[in-house]
Structures are given as C-alpha cells and as structure tokens.
Amino acid sequence: MQGYLSDVESLYYERIKAIKIETVHVCRLLKANNIDVIVMKGAATLFNGVADPISNRYMKDIDLLVPEAMQAKAYELLKNDGYLEDSAYFEFHIQDAHHAPPIVKNNLCYVELHRWLLMKHLNKILPTDDAWHQAIALKISEDLEVKQLNPTHQVVLSIAHSEIQNGGFDLYHLDLHQLMNLCSIVTYFEGKIDWVAVSKYFSQSGQEIILNTTLYSVFKLFKVETPITNYNDTAAKNRFEKCFSSYIKRQGRDTITSVLMEQVASYKKRNILLMYGGVGGLGYIVGVCKHIKFQGIKVLNGRHLKLYLLRLVGRS
C-alpha cells in the first residue's frame, strides 16, 4: 500500500508541475497583452505556499480572474494560442455565468477565465470589486508577478464557492476535499486573516449559519480553530452531525432512491433562490423553471447522462 501511495504522489507531483508551467504560460500571455489577472483557488496555492507539497492539491482547472471588460479579449487570445472550447458547458443561463466556457490544450486541465468571483446574484457575498481593490502580489516565476486574493478573501471564496454556489450546504454534503483546502489556507495564513471581515461578509448576506457550520466542521474533523469558531452553536452542531451521518450513508454503492432524492433536494426553495437569484414565491417559480431546463440539458448531454447511469448501477 505504501508503494502504491508513493506512486500516486509521484504522479500527482508531475501533473501539478505541468499545471504550474501552464499557469505561468497563460498569465504571461495575458500580461503581455495588458490584461490584469488574479490567480485564484487551487492554482494560487501552488505558488503562494499553501499547498505544501504541491502534490497535495489535486485540481482539474486553472481559475483566473480578469477584468470583466477584458474577458472576451482574454478568451480569444487563449483560443488563438491553441486552446479548445468546451461549448457544451454553458448551454443555459449564460448571462449569470461567472466564468467563460472552460478551454483546454494538451488535455492537461481546463482553464477558466472568470469575470466575477461567484455567480452574479451571489456578488453580495464577496463583491468582485473588493477582490480587485484588495488583491496582493503573487510571484509565479522569476520574471513574472501577478495577483492573488488576500488571505481573508481566500477564506470567504473557499466557503462560499463550495457551500453556497455548489450547493454543498443545502445538500448536506460534507466535502472533505474542500474542507481540507480551507484548513490549508487557514493554517498557512494564520494571523493574516481578518476574521471580523470574514464574519461580516457572511452576515451581510444572511449566510451566517453556513460560515458557522463550515468552521465547526473544520474544527471537529481536523481540530483547526479560528477566532470566530463557535463550539456551542447548536444549529451548526446539528447541521454537522446530519452532514456526517449523510456522508456515512453515501459510502459504497448509490441506490436509485439516493440518486433521485439528491435531485429532489436541489429543488429546495433556498437552494433555487441562491442558484438563480430572485425573491419570494415568483422568484422561486422562475428559478424552478430554469432548474428544470438545466437538468433536462444535463440529461441530454451524453457525459452527464453516463455519470448518472453509472451511479444508478453502482459503478461510480
């Protein structure tokens, strides 16, 4: 087993080294054409010291934030450089997409050019303007410096992306991968994170329970504490226990019931309003219609249909 894990680590290490080279290449191309860039999420951790060793950070895409007005130009630059578009990615609701359709070259990993940190209607959680104004330097090669989110914003984005935008909170999904990534950010930037600001970002958007539950989960699973972790938050404790129970039940083969119930859960009012914006009953109805369309497109897409079928027969 030790030999197997060592081989996997070596494989990941070589892959991540190649991703670092590609990140530098793309950023150099953008900067040469006067396009400012913030390296985000997993890609940033490969250069700022959070991912140590770098093989710890498995990733499938390079997330880059560019000014909204420059996104189209940046996208064309990469396509002219040989990147190919995954046009099936955004067949619906493109006006709210926070990044352009993923593009890829050499089958290494996708590059995603973001115009916003999160989907537009979630901008109130972490405004993209705040990110640009407070970004800090990130040196990615001897002769190339770009930007990264400041430590506070890295924490907020990590939680908001996984728990709110991807629906992890409403689906009671205990995402160990994302929680470990958050732990790495918190421990590496200890003392440089403004936890009062972190709390404010979530409270001003009415998402305190999500922040509290995530920090409680991090403490329970990894014993990582923060100045605002509330160990006595009953709601956060109950939520964590339900998520943990759900995680245990999900181990092994999926059943038809579990797969179908996961889809049903995605229609919860809170989840629909978060995903598609809108307010009240009418906003929920409009969101449900959009979600039905989205689910239909996924079913008709061969790749997504295959994943569903594999889960139903217990092979995923």
PDB file of C-alpha atoms in Angstrom:
ATOM      1  CA  MET A   1       0.000   0.000   0.000  1.00  0.00           C
ATOM      2  CA  GLN A   2       2.832   2.399   0.846  1.00  0.00           C
ATOM      3  CA  GLY A   3       4.407   1.791  -2.543  1.00  0.00           C
ATOM      4  CA  TYR A   4       1.084   2.402  -4.292  1.00  0.00           C
ATOM      5  CA  LEU A   5       0.532   5.690  -2.448  1.00  0.00           C
ATOM      6  CA  SER A   6       4.083   6.753  -3.248  1.00  0.00           C
ATOM      7  CA  ASP A   7       3.452   6.109  -6.947  1.00  0.00           C
ATOM      8  CA  VAL A   8       0.223   8.130  -6.799  1.00  0.00           C
ATOM      9  CA  GLU A   9       2.014  11.009  -5.068  1.00  0.00           C
ATOM     10  CA  SER A  10       4.732  10.994  -7.749  1.00  0.00           C
ATOM     11  CA  LEU A  11       2.095  11.010 -10.472  1.00  0.00           C
ATOM     12  CA  TYR A  12       0.263  13.954  -8.874  1.00  0.00           C
ATOM     13  CA  TYR A  13       3.545  15.811  -8.376  1.00  0.00           C
ATOM     14  CA  GLU A  14       4.499  15.579 -12.044  1.00  0.00           C
ATOM     15  CA  ARG A  15       0.991  16.588 -13.117  1.00  0.00           C
ATOM     16  CA  ILE A  16       0.931  19.615 -10.803  1.00  0.00           C
ATOM     17  CA  LYS A  17       4.373  20.700 -12.028  1.00  0.00           C
ATOM     18  CA  ALA A  18       2.955  20.729 -15.553  1.00  0.00           C
ATOM     19  CA  ILE A  19      -0.075  22.721 -14.358  1.00  0.00           C
ATOM     20  CA  LYS A  20       2.248  25.292 -12.798  1.00  0.00           C
ATOM     21  CA  ILE A  21       4.071  25.677 -16.109  1.00  0.00           C
ATOM     22  CA  GLU A  22       0.761  26.121 -17.917  1.00  0.00           C
ATOM     23  CA  THR A  23      -0.415  28.703 -15.373  1.00  0.00           C
ATOM     24  CA  VAL A  24       2.730  30.751 -15.951  1.00  0.00           C
ATOM     25  CA  HIS A  25       2.304  30.465 -19.724  1.00  0.00           C
ATOM     26  CA  VAL A  26      -1.307  31.684 -19.657  1.00  0.00           C
ATOM     27  CA  CYS A  27      -0.590  34.526 -17.237  1.00  0.00           C
ATOM     28  CA  ARG A  28       2.407  35.640 -19.293  1.00  0.00           C
ATOM     29  CA  LEU A  29       0.237  35.722 -22.410  1.00  0.00           C
ATOM     30  CA  LEU A  30      -2.420  37.789 -20.655  1.00  0.00           C
ATOM     31  CA  LYS A  31       0.035  40.219 -19.089  1.00  0.00           C
ATOM     32  CA  ALA A  32       1.828  40.689 -22.424  1.00  0.00           C
ATOM     33  CA  ASN A  33      -1.486  41.886 -23.813  1.00  0.00           C
ATOM     34  CA  ASN A  34      -2.112  44.299 -20.924  1.00  0.00           C
ATOM     35  CA  ILE A  35      -4.722  42.132 -19.221  1.00  0.00           C
ATOM     36  CA  ASP A  36      -4.521  42.152 -15.431  1.00  0.00           C
ATOM     37  CA  VAL A  37      -5.016  38.766 -13.776  1.00  0.00           C
ATOM     38  CA  ILE A  38      -5.696  37.325 -10.331  1.00  0.00           C
ATOM     39  CA  VAL A  39      -4.714  33.674  -9.897  1.00  0.00           C
ATOM     40  CA  MET A  40      -7.386  32.039  -7.735  1.00  0.00           C
ATOM     41  CA  LYS A  41      -8.234  28.977  -5.709  1.00  0.00           C
ATOM     42  CA  GLY A  42      -6.108  25.866  -6.295  1.00  0.00           C
ATOM     43  CA  ALA A  43      -3.794  27.478  -8.830  1.00  0.00           C
ATOM     44  CA  ALA A  44      -2.840  30.207  -6.357  1.00  0.00           C
ATOM     45  CA  THR A  45      -1.961  27.648  -3.673  1.00  0.00           C
ATOM     46  CA  LEU A  46       0.666  26.116  -5.961  1.00  0.00           C
ATOM     47  CA  PHE A  47       2.651  29.358  -5.835  1.00  0.00           C
ATOM     48  CA  ASN A  48       1.858  31.030  -2.501  1.00  0.00           C
ATOM     49  CA  GLY A  49       2.952  28.206  -0.203  1.00  0.00           C
ATOM     50  CA  VAL A  50      -0.482  26.954   0.889  1.00  0.00           C
ATOM     51  CA  ALA A  51      -0.111  23.664  -1.000  1.00  0.00           C
ATOM     52  CA  ASP A  52       2.934  22.048   0.585  1.00  0.00           C
ATOM     53  CA  PRO A  53       3.875  19.756  -1.005  1.00  0.00           C
ATOM     54  CA  ILE A  54       2.178  20.796  -4.212  1.00  0.00           C
ATOM     55  CA  SER A  55       1.143  17.193  -4.881  1.00  0.00           C
ATOM     56  CA  ASN A  56      -1.361  17.576  -2.022  1.00  0.00           C
ATOM     57  CA  ARG A  57      -3.525  19.829  -4.169  1.00  0.00           C
ATOM     58  CA  TYR A  58      -5.442  17.827  -6.737  1.00  0.00           C
ATOM     59  CA  MET A  59      -7.087  20.155  -9.255  1.00  0.00           C
ATOM     60  CA  LYS A  60      -8.813  19.908 -12.606  1.00  0.00           C
ATOM     61  CA  ASP A  61      -8.777  23.533 -13.727  1.00  0.00           C
ATOM     62  CA  ILE A  62      -6.816  26.781 -13.529  1.00  0.00           C
ATOM     63  CA  ASP A  63      -9.058  29.572 -12.242  1.00  0.00           C
ATOM     64  CA  LEU A  64      -8.086  33.079 -13.320  1.00  0.00           C
ATOM     65  CA  LEU A  65      -9.953  36.331 -12.662  1.00  0.00           C
ATOM     66  CA  VAL A  66      -9.650  39.019 -15.347  1.00  0.00           C
ATOM     67  CA  PRO A  67     -11.426  42.380 -15.612  1.00  0.00           C
ATOM     68  CA  GLU A  68     -14.945  41.878 -16.926  1.00  0.00           C
ATOM     69  CA  ALA A  69     -14.340  44.273 -19.814  1.00  0.00           C
ATOM     70  CA  MET A  70     -11.284  42.235 -20.870  1.00  0.00           C
ATOM     71  CA  GLN A  71     -12.739  38.729 -20.567  1.00  0.00           C
ATOM     72  CA  ALA A  72     -13.710  38.390 -24.240  1.00  0.00           C
ATOM     73  CA  LYS A  73     -10.279  39.574 -25.394  1.00  0.00           C
ATOM     74  CA  ALA A  74      -8.540  37.192 -22.985  1.00  0.00           C
ATOM     75  CA  TYR A  75     -10.685  34.305 -24.180  1.00  0.00           C
ATOM     76  CA  GLU A  76      -9.851  34.943 -27.828  1.00  0.00           C
ATOM     77  CA  LEU A  77      -6.146  35.199 -27.005  1.00  0.00           C
ATOM     78  CA  LEU A  78      -6.175  31.725 -25.488  1.00  0.00           C
ATOM     79  CA  LYS A  79      -8.196  30.260 -28.340  1.00  0.00           C
ATOM     80  CA  ASN A  80      -5.687  31.735 -30.796  1.00  0.00           C
ATOM     81  CA  ASP A  81      -2.968  30.109 -28.689  1.00  0.00           C
ATOM     82  CA  GLY A  82      -4.450  26.665 -29.356  1.00  0.00           C
ATOM     83  CA  TYR A  83      -6.967  26.251 -26.548  1.00  0.00           C
ATOM     84  CA  LEU A  84     -10.207  24.496 -27.449  1.00  0.00           C
ATOM     85  CA  GLU A  85     -13.621  25.408 -26.068  1.00  0.00           C
ATOM     86  CA  ASP A  86     -15.961  23.100 -24.191  1.00  0.00           C
ATOM     87  CA  SER A  87     -19.039  24.745 -25.682  1.00  0.00           C
ATOM     88  CA  ALA A  88     -21.467  22.285 -24.062  1.00  0.00           C
ATOM     89  CA  TYR A  89     -20.571  23.635 -20.636  1.00  0.00           C
ATOM     90  CA  PHE A  90     -22.799  26.701 -20.878  1.00  0.00           C
ATOM     91  CA  GLU A  91     -25.896  25.902 -22.830  1.00  0.00           C
ATOM     92  CA  PHE A  92     -28.165  27.699 -20.411  1.00  0.00           C
ATOM     93  CA  HIS A  93     -28.304  30.776 -18.192  1.00  0.00           C
ATOM     94  CA  ILE A  94     -25.064  32.107 -19.642  1.00  0.00           C
ATOM     95  CA  GLN A  95     -25.859  35.669 -18.603  1.00  0.00           C
ATOM     96  CA  ASP A  96     -25.180  34.725 -14.965  1.00  0.00           C
ATOM     97  CA  ALA A  97     -22.100  32.596 -15.617  1.00  0.00           C
ATOM     98  CA  HIS A  98     -19.159  33.882 -13.601  1.00  0.00           C
ATOM     99  CA  HIS A  99     -16.605  32.410 -15.978  1.00  0.00           C
ATOM    100  CA  ALA A 100     -16.389  31.741 -19.700  1.00  0.00           C
ATOM    101  CA  PRO A 101     -16.762  28.181 -21.038  1.00  0.00           C
ATOM    102  CA  PRO A 102     -13.700  26.152 -19.981  1.00  0.00           C
ATOM    103  CA  ILE A 103     -10.916  25.775 -22.525  1.00  0.00           C
ATOM    104  CA  VAL A 104      -8.206  23.170 -22.699  1.00  0.00           C
ATOM    105  CA  LYS A 105      -4.961  22.420 -24.511  1.00  0.00           C
ATOM    106  CA  ASN A 106      -2.915  19.202 -24.403  1.00  0.00           C
ATOM    107  CA  ASN A 107      -5.620  17.553 -22.244  1.00  0.00           C
ATOM    108  CA  LEU A 108      -3.834  18.604 -19.051  1.00  0.00           C
ATOM    109  CA  CYS A 109      -6.553  20.612 -17.332  1.00  0.00           C
ATOM    110  CA  TYR A 110      -9.155  23.263 -18.083  1.00  0.00           C
ATOM    111  CA  VAL A 111      -8.506  26.998 -17.921  1.00  0.00           C
ATOM    112  CA  GLU A 112     -11.444  29.051 -16.638  1.00  0.00           C
ATOM    113  CA  LEU A 113     -11.415  32.809 -17.193  1.00  0.00           C
ATOM    114  CA  HIS A 114     -13.612  34.440 -14.564  1.00  0.00           C
ATOM    115  CA  ARG A 115     -15.206  37.868 -14.758  1.00  0.00           C
ATOM    116  CA  TRP A 116     -16.716  37.558 -11.264  1.00  0.00           C
ATOM    117  CA  LEU A 117     -15.667  35.540  -8.243  1.00  0.00           C
ATOM    118  CA  LEU A 118     -19.117  33.955  -7.944  1.00  0.00           C
ATOM    119  CA  MET A 119     -22.291  33.942  -9.993  1.00  0.00           C
ATOM    120  CA  LYS A 120     -23.584  37.490 -10.374  1.00  0.00           C
ATOM    121  CA  HIS A 121     -26.505  37.197  -7.971  1.00  0.00           C
ATOM    122  CA  LEU A 122     -24.061  35.958  -5.288  1.00  0.00           C
ATOM    123  CA  ASN A 123     -21.807  39.002  -5.712  1.00  0.00           C
ATOM    124  CA  LYS A 124     -23.129  40.479  -2.457  1.00  0.00           C
ATOM    125  CA  ILE A 125     -21.349  37.722  -0.528  1.00  0.00           C
ATOM    126  CA  LEU A 126     -17.924  38.658  -1.888  1.00  0.00           C
ATOM    127  CA  PRO A 127     -18.004  41.610  -4.323  1.00  0.00           C
ATOM    128  CA  THR A 128     -15.540  41.223  -7.171  1.00  0.00           C
ATOM    129  CA  ASP A 129     -14.611  44.904  -6.852  1.00  0.00           C
ATOM    130  CA  ASP A 130     -13.430  44.225  -3.299  1.00  0.00           C
ATOM    131  CA  ALA A 131     -11.181  41.458  -4.618  1.00  0.00           C
ATOM    132  CA  TRP A 132      -9.509  43.732  -7.179  1.00  0.00           C
ATOM    133  CA  HIS A 133      -9.035  46.602  -4.734  1.00  0.00           C
ATOM    134  CA  GLN A 134      -7.521  44.414  -2.029  1.00  0.00           C
ATOM    135  CA  ALA A 135      -5.586  41.849  -4.104  1.00  0.00           C
ATOM    136  CA  ILE A 136      -1.962  41.204  -3.195  1.00  0.00           C
ATOM    137  CA  ALA A 137       1.110  40.309  -5.239  1.00  0.00           C
ATOM    138  CA  LEU A 138       1.874  36.731  -6.283  1.00  0.00           C
ATOM    139  CA  LYS A 139       5.198  35.858  -7.885  1.00  0.00           C
ATOM    140  CA  ILE A 140       4.770  32.849 -10.167  1.00  0.00           C
ATOM    141  CA  SER A 141       8.196  32.882 -11.867  1.00  0.00           C
ATOM    142  CA  GLU A 142      11.482  34.717 -11.608  1.00  0.00           C
ATOM    143  CA  ASP A 143      10.301  37.413 -14.005  1.00  0.00           C
ATOM    144  CA  LEU A 144       6.521  37.363 -13.671  1.00  0.00           C
ATOM    145  CA  GLU A 145       4.346  38.750 -10.907  1.00  0.00           C
ATOM    146  CA  VAL A 146       0.557  38.669 -10.952  1.00  0.00           C
ATOM    147  CA  LYS A 147      -2.050  38.994  -8.192  1.00  0.00           C
ATOM    148  CA  GLN A 148      -3.868  36.738  -5.768  1.00  0.00           C
ATOM    149  CA  LEU A 149      -6.808  37.269  -3.428  1.00  0.00           C
ATOM    150  CA  ASN A 150      -5.837  38.483   0.002  1.00  0.00           C
ATOM    151  CA  PRO A 151      -5.997  35.803   2.747  1.00  0.00           C
ATOM    152  CA  THR A 152      -9.379  36.990   4.038  1.00  0.00           C
ATOM    153  CA  HIS A 153     -10.957  36.770   0.599  1.00  0.00           C
ATOM    154  CA  GLN A 154      -9.404  33.352   0.001  1.00  0.00           C
ATOM    155  CA  VAL A 155     -11.228  32.045   3.071  1.00  0.00           C
ATOM    156  CA  VAL A 156     -14.546  33.641   2.072  1.00  0.00           C
ATOM    157  CA  LEU A 157     -14.350  32.372  -1.512  1.00  0.00           C
ATOM    158  CA  SER A 158     -13.415  28.847  -0.414  1.00  0.00           C
ATOM    159  CA  ILE A 159     -16.520  28.594   1.778  1.00  0.00           C
ATOM    160  CA  ALA A 160     -18.932  30.483  -0.486  1.00  0.00           C
ATOM    161  CA  HIS A 161     -17.979  28.548  -3.619  1.00  0.00           C
ATOM    162  CA  SER A 162     -18.249  25.097  -2.069  1.00  0.00           C
ATOM    163  CA  GLU A 163     -21.168  25.567   0.323  1.00  0.00           C
ATOM    164  CA  ILE A 164     -23.329  28.154  -1.438  1.00  0.00           C
ATOM    165  CA  GLN A 165     -22.622  28.231  -5.157  1.00  0.00           C
ATOM    166  CA  ASN A 166     -22.082  24.481  -5.471  1.00  0.00           C
ATOM    167  CA  GLY A 167     -24.967  23.796  -3.079  1.00  0.00           C
ATOM    168  CA  GLY A 168     -22.998  21.740  -0.572  1.00  0.00           C
ATOM    169  CA  PHE A 169     -24.798  23.249   2.426  1.00  0.00           C
ATOM    170  CA  ASP A 170     -28.319  22.596   1.190  1.00  0.00           C
ATOM    171  CA  LEU A 171     -27.453  19.099   0.005  1.00  0.00           C
ATOM    172  CA  TYR A 172     -25.908  18.240   3.406  1.00  0.00           C
ATOM    173  CA  HIS A 173     -22.721  17.399   1.546  1.00  0.00           C
ATOM    174  CA  LEU A 174     -19.589  17.012   3.660  1.00  0.00           C
ATOM    175  CA  ASP A 175     -16.923  17.916   1.098  1.00  0.00           C
ATOM    176  CA  LEU A 176     -13.693  16.662   2.685  1.00  0.00           C
ATOM    177  CA  HIS A 177     -11.615  17.863  -0.264  1.00  0.00           C
ATOM    178  CA  GLN A 178     -12.801  21.464   0.080  1.00  0.00           C
ATOM    179  CA  LEU A 179     -12.644  21.397   3.873  1.00  0.00           C
ATOM    180  CA  MET A 180      -9.008  20.262   3.705  1.00  0.00           C
ATOM    181  CA  ASN A 181      -8.251  23.048   1.237  1.00  0.00           C
ATOM    182  CA  LEU A 182      -9.843  25.550   3.640  1.00  0.00           C
ATOM    183  CA  CYS A 183      -7.758  24.147   6.510  1.00  0.00           C
ATOM    184  CA  SER A 184      -4.598  24.687   4.477  1.00  0.00           C
ATOM    185  CA  ILE A 185      -5.499  28.321   3.822  1.00  0.00           C
ATOM    186  CA  VAL A 186      -6.399  28.975   7.472  1.00  0.00           C
ATOM    187  CA  THR A 187      -3.236  27.396   8.897  1.00  0.00           C
ATOM    188  CA  TYR A 188      -0.858  28.913   6.329  1.00  0.00           C
ATOM    189  CA  PHE A 189      -2.198  32.459   6.611  1.00  0.00           C
ATOM    190  CA  GLU A 190      -2.661  32.325  10.380  1.00  0.00           C
ATOM    191  CA  GLY A 191      -2.533  35.892  11.727  1.00  0.00           C
ATOM    192  CA  LYS A 192      -3.144  37.455   8.298  1.00  0.00           C
ATOM    193  CA  ILE A 193      -6.868  36.687   8.070  1.00  0.00           C
ATOM    194  CA  ASP A 194      -9.315  39.358   9.203  1.00  0.00           C
ATOM    195  CA  TRP A 195     -11.900  37.150  10.870  1.00  0.00           C
ATOM    196  CA  VAL A 196     -14.152  40.100  11.708  1.00  0.00           C
ATOM    197  CA  ALA A 197     -14.329  40.843   7.972  1.00  0.00           C
ATOM    198  CA  VAL A 198     -14.955  37.164   7.179  1.00  0.00           C
ATOM    199  CA  SER A 199     -17.902  37.168   9.566  1.00  0.00           C
ATOM    200  CA  LYS A 200     -19.218  40.430   8.099  1.00  0.00           C
ATOM    201  CA  TYR A 201     -19.195  39.103   4.515  1.00  0.00           C
ATOM    202  CA  PHE A 202     -21.462  36.219   5.500  1.00  0.00           C
ATOM    203  CA  SER A 203     -23.677  38.126   7.933  1.00  0.00           C
ATOM    204  CA  GLN A 204     -24.411  40.950   5.490  1.00  0.00           C
ATOM    205  CA  SER A 205     -25.745  38.369   3.033  1.00  0.00           C
ATOM    206  CA  GLY A 206     -27.656  36.421   5.669  1.00  0.00           C
ATOM    207  CA  GLN A 207     -25.425  33.343   5.442  1.00  0.00           C
ATOM    208  CA  GLU A 208     -24.028  33.187   8.998  1.00  0.00           C
ATOM    209  CA  ILE A 209     -25.218  29.601   9.510  1.00  0.00           C
ATOM    210  CA  ILE A 210     -23.118  28.474   6.549  1.00  0.00           C
ATOM    211  CA  LEU A 211     -19.963  30.120   7.909  1.00  0.00           C
ATOM    212  CA  ASN A 212     -20.566  28.806  11.435  1.00  0.00           C
ATOM    213  CA  THR A 213     -21.282  25.265  10.245  1.00  0.00           C
ATOM    214  CA  THR A 214     -18.213  25.162   7.998  1.00  0.00           C
ATOM    215  CA  LEU A 215     -15.869  26.380  10.747  1.00  0.00           C
ATOM    216  CA  TYR A 216     -17.451  23.947  13.210  1.00  0.00           C
ATOM    217  CA  SER A 217     -16.908  21.116  10.704  1.00  0.00           C
ATOM    218  CA  VAL A 218     -13.264  22.098  10.240  1.00  0.00           C
ATOM    219  CA  PHE A 219     -12.750  22.006  13.998  1.00  0.00           C
ATOM    220  CA  LYS A 220     -14.498  18.666  14.503  1.00  0.00           C
ATOM    221  CA  LEU A 221     -12.738  16.917  11.634  1.00  0.00           C
ATOM    222  CA  PHE A 222      -9.273  18.493  11.665  1.00  0.00           C
ATOM    223  CA  LYS A 223      -9.001  20.288  15.035  1.00  0.00           C
ATOM    224  CA  VAL A 224      -8.307  23.573  13.256  1.00  0.00           C
ATOM    225  CA  GLU A 225      -9.628  26.514  15.262  1.00  0.00           C
ATOM    226  CA  THR A 226     -10.296  30.131  14.308  1.00  0.00           C
ATOM    227  CA  PRO A 227     -11.059  33.180  16.475  1.00  0.00           C
ATOM    228  CA  ILE A 228     -14.726  33.020  15.428  1.00  0.00           C
ATOM    229  CA  THR A 229     -15.325  29.264  15.696  1.00  0.00           C
ATOM    230  CA  ASN A 230     -18.364  28.808  17.936  1.00  0.00           C
ATOM    231  CA  TYR A 231     -18.177  25.401  19.593  1.00  0.00           C
ATOM    232  CA  ASN A 232     -21.536  25.942  21.315  1.00  0.00           C
ATOM    233  CA  ASP A 233     -23.557  26.808  18.220  1.00  0.00           C
ATOM    234  CA  THR A 234     -26.383  24.282  18.419  1.00  0.00           C
ATOM    235  CA  ALA A 235     -27.550  24.873  14.844  1.00  0.00           C
ATOM    236  CA  ALA A 236     -24.027  24.365  13.471  1.00  0.00           C
ATOM    237  CA  LYS A 237     -23.532  21.247  15.610  1.00  0.00           C
ATOM    238  CA  ASN A 238     -26.826  19.706  14.478  1.00  0.00           C
ATOM    239  CA  ARG A 239     -26.071  20.541  10.857  1.00  0.00           C
ATOM    240  CA  PHE A 240     -22.621  18.949  11.061  1.00  0.00           C
ATOM    241  CA  GLU A 241     -23.997  15.784  12.643  1.00  0.00           C
ATOM    242  CA  LYS A 242     -26.613  15.459   9.916  1.00  0.00           C
ATOM    243  CA  CYS A 243     -23.972  16.057   7.217  1.00  0.00           C
ATOM    244  CA  PHE A 244     -21.670  13.483   8.797  1.00  0.00           C
ATOM    245  CA  SER A 245     -24.488  10.947   9.005  1.00  0.00           C
ATOM    246  CA  SER A 246     -25.353  11.625   5.377  1.00  0.00           C
ATOM    247  CA  TYR A 247     -21.692  11.187   4.413  1.00  0.00           C
ATOM    248  CA  ILE A 248     -21.553   7.771   6.084  1.00  0.00           C
ATOM    249  CA  LYS A 249     -24.730   6.661   4.353  1.00  0.00           C
ATOM    250  CA  ARG A 250     -23.345   7.734   0.966  1.00  0.00           C
ATOM    251  CA  GLN A 251     -20.362   5.415   1.229  1.00  0.00           C
ATOM    252  CA  GLY A 252     -20.465   2.373  -1.025  1.00  0.00           C
ATOM    253  CA  ARG A 253     -22.927   1.996  -3.862  1.00  0.00           C
ATOM    254  CA  ASP A 254     -25.546   4.599  -4.635  1.00  0.00           C
ATOM    255  CA  THR A 255     -29.122   3.442  -4.794  1.00  0.00           C
ATOM    256  CA  ILE A 256     -31.796   4.640  -7.171  1.00  0.00           C
ATOM    257  CA  THR A 257     -33.511   6.269  -4.200  1.00  0.00           C
ATOM    258  CA  SER A 258     -30.380   8.147  -3.036  1.00  0.00           C
ATOM    259  CA  VAL A 259     -29.632   9.488  -6.524  1.00  0.00           C
ATOM    260  CA  LEU A 260     -33.231  10.600  -7.065  1.00  0.00           C
ATOM    261  CA  MET A 261     -33.509  12.185  -3.602  1.00  0.00           C
ATOM    262  CA  GLU A 262     -30.341  14.170  -4.281  1.00  0.00           C
ATOM    263  CA  GLN A 263     -32.016  15.622  -7.362  1.00  0.00           C
ATOM    264  CA  VAL A 264     -35.208  16.361  -5.441  1.00  0.00           C
ATOM    265  CA  ALA A 265     -33.209  18.152  -2.724  1.00  0.00           C
ATOM    266  CA  SER A 266     -31.793  20.528  -5.336  1.00  0.00           C
ATOM    267  CA  TYR A 267     -35.309  21.996  -5.734  1.00  0.00           C
ATOM    268  CA  LYS A 268     -35.467  23.341  -2.191  1.00  0.00           C
ATOM    269  CA  LYS A 269     -36.573  26.972  -2.179  1.00  0.00           C
ATOM    270  CA  ARG A 270     -33.403  28.244  -0.524  1.00  0.00           C
ATOM    271  CA  ASN A 271     -31.191  26.401  -2.985  1.00  0.00           C
ATOM    272  CA  ILE A 272     -33.169  27.595  -6.026  1.00  0.00           C
ATOM    273  CA  LEU A 273     -33.080  31.237  -4.924  1.00  0.00           C
ATOM    274  CA  LEU A 274     -29.339  31.021  -4.252  1.00  0.00           C
ATOM    275  CA  MET A 275     -28.597  29.399  -7.599  1.00  0.00           C
ATOM    276  CA  TYR A 276     -30.761  31.609  -9.791  1.00  0.00           C
ATOM    277  CA  GLY A 277     -31.398  34.759  -7.795  1.00  0.00           C
ATOM    278  CA  GLY A 278     -34.864  36.183  -7.389  1.00  0.00           C
ATOM    279  CA  VAL A 279     -37.010  36.916  -4.354  1.00  0.00           C
ATOM    280  CA  GLY A 280     -40.110  35.302  -2.910  1.00  0.00           C
ATOM    281  CA  GLY A 281     -42.588  32.931  -4.495  1.00  0.00           C
ATOM    282  CA  LEU A 282     -42.357  34.289  -8.034  1.00  0.00           C
ATOM    283  CA  GLY A 283     -38.566  34.172  -7.918  1.00  0.00           C
ATOM    284  CA  TYR A 284     -38.762  30.567  -6.764  1.00  0.00           C
ATOM    285  CA  ILE A 285     -41.126  29.584  -9.597  1.00  0.00           C
ATOM    286  CA  VAL A 286     -38.879  31.224 -12.210  1.00  0.00           C
ATOM    287  CA  GLY A 287     -35.863  29.505 -10.646  1.00  0.00           C
ATOM    288  CA  VAL A 288     -37.549  26.104 -10.693  1.00  0.00           C
ATOM    289  CA  CYS A 289     -38.301  26.523 -14.410  1.00  0.00           C
ATOM    290  CA  LYS A 290     -34.658  27.371 -15.074  1.00  0.00           C
ATOM    291  CA  HIS A 291     -33.512  24.419 -12.974  1.00  0.00           C
ATOM    292  CA  ILE A 292     -35.796  22.015 -14.842  1.00  0.00           C
ATOM    293  CA  LYS A 293     -34.313  23.294 -18.097  1.00  0.00           C
ATOM    294  CA  PHE A 294     -30.801  22.877 -16.707  1.00  0.00           C
ATOM    295  CA  GLN A 295     -31.486  19.322 -15.557  1.00  0.00           C
ATOM    296  CA  GLY A 296     -33.004  18.489 -18.953  1.00  0.00           C
ATOM    297  CA  ILE A 297     -29.916  19.756 -20.747  1.00  0.00           C
ATOM    298  CA  LYS A 298     -27.712  17.638 -18.468  1.00  0.00           C
ATOM    299  CA  VAL A 299     -29.792  14.533 -19.175  1.00  0.00           C
ATOM    300  CA  LEU A 300     -29.487  15.128 -22.916  1.00  0.00           C
ATOM    301  CA  ASN A 301     -25.737  15.647 -22.595  1.00  0.00           C
ATOM    302  CA  GLY A 302     -24.017  12.287 -23.072  1.00  0.00           C
ATOM    303  CA  ARG A 303     -21.327  12.932 -20.498  1.00  0.00           C
ATOM    304  CA  HIS A 304     -23.721  13.805 -17.658  1.00  0.00           C
ATOM    305  CA  LEU A 305     -26.169  11.043 -18.599  1.00  0.00           C
ATOM    306  CA  LYS A 306     -23.393   8.477 -18.446  1.00  0.00           C
ATOM    307  CA  LEU A 307     -22.409   9.643 -14.946  1.00  0.00           C
ATOM    308  CA  TYR A 308     -25.997   9.322 -13.716  1.00  0.00           C
ATOM    309  CA  LEU A 309     -26.366   5.845 -15.207  1.00  0.00           C
ATOM    310  CA  LEU A 310     -23.086   4.690 -13.687  1.00  0.00           C
ATOM    311  CA  ARG A 311     -24.253   5.858 -10.284  1.00  0.00           C
ATOM    312  CA  LEU A 312     -27.588   4.106 -10.676  1.00  0.00           C
ATOM    313  CA  VAL A 313     -25.924   0.794 -11.457  1.00  0.00           C
ATOM    314  CA  GLY A 314     -23.426   1.283  -8.633  1.00  0.00           C
ATOM    315  CA  ARG A 315     -20.259   1.575 -10.706  1.00  0.00           C
ATOM    316  CA  SER A 316     -19.217   5.150  -9.872  1.00  0.00           C
TER     317      SER A 316
END
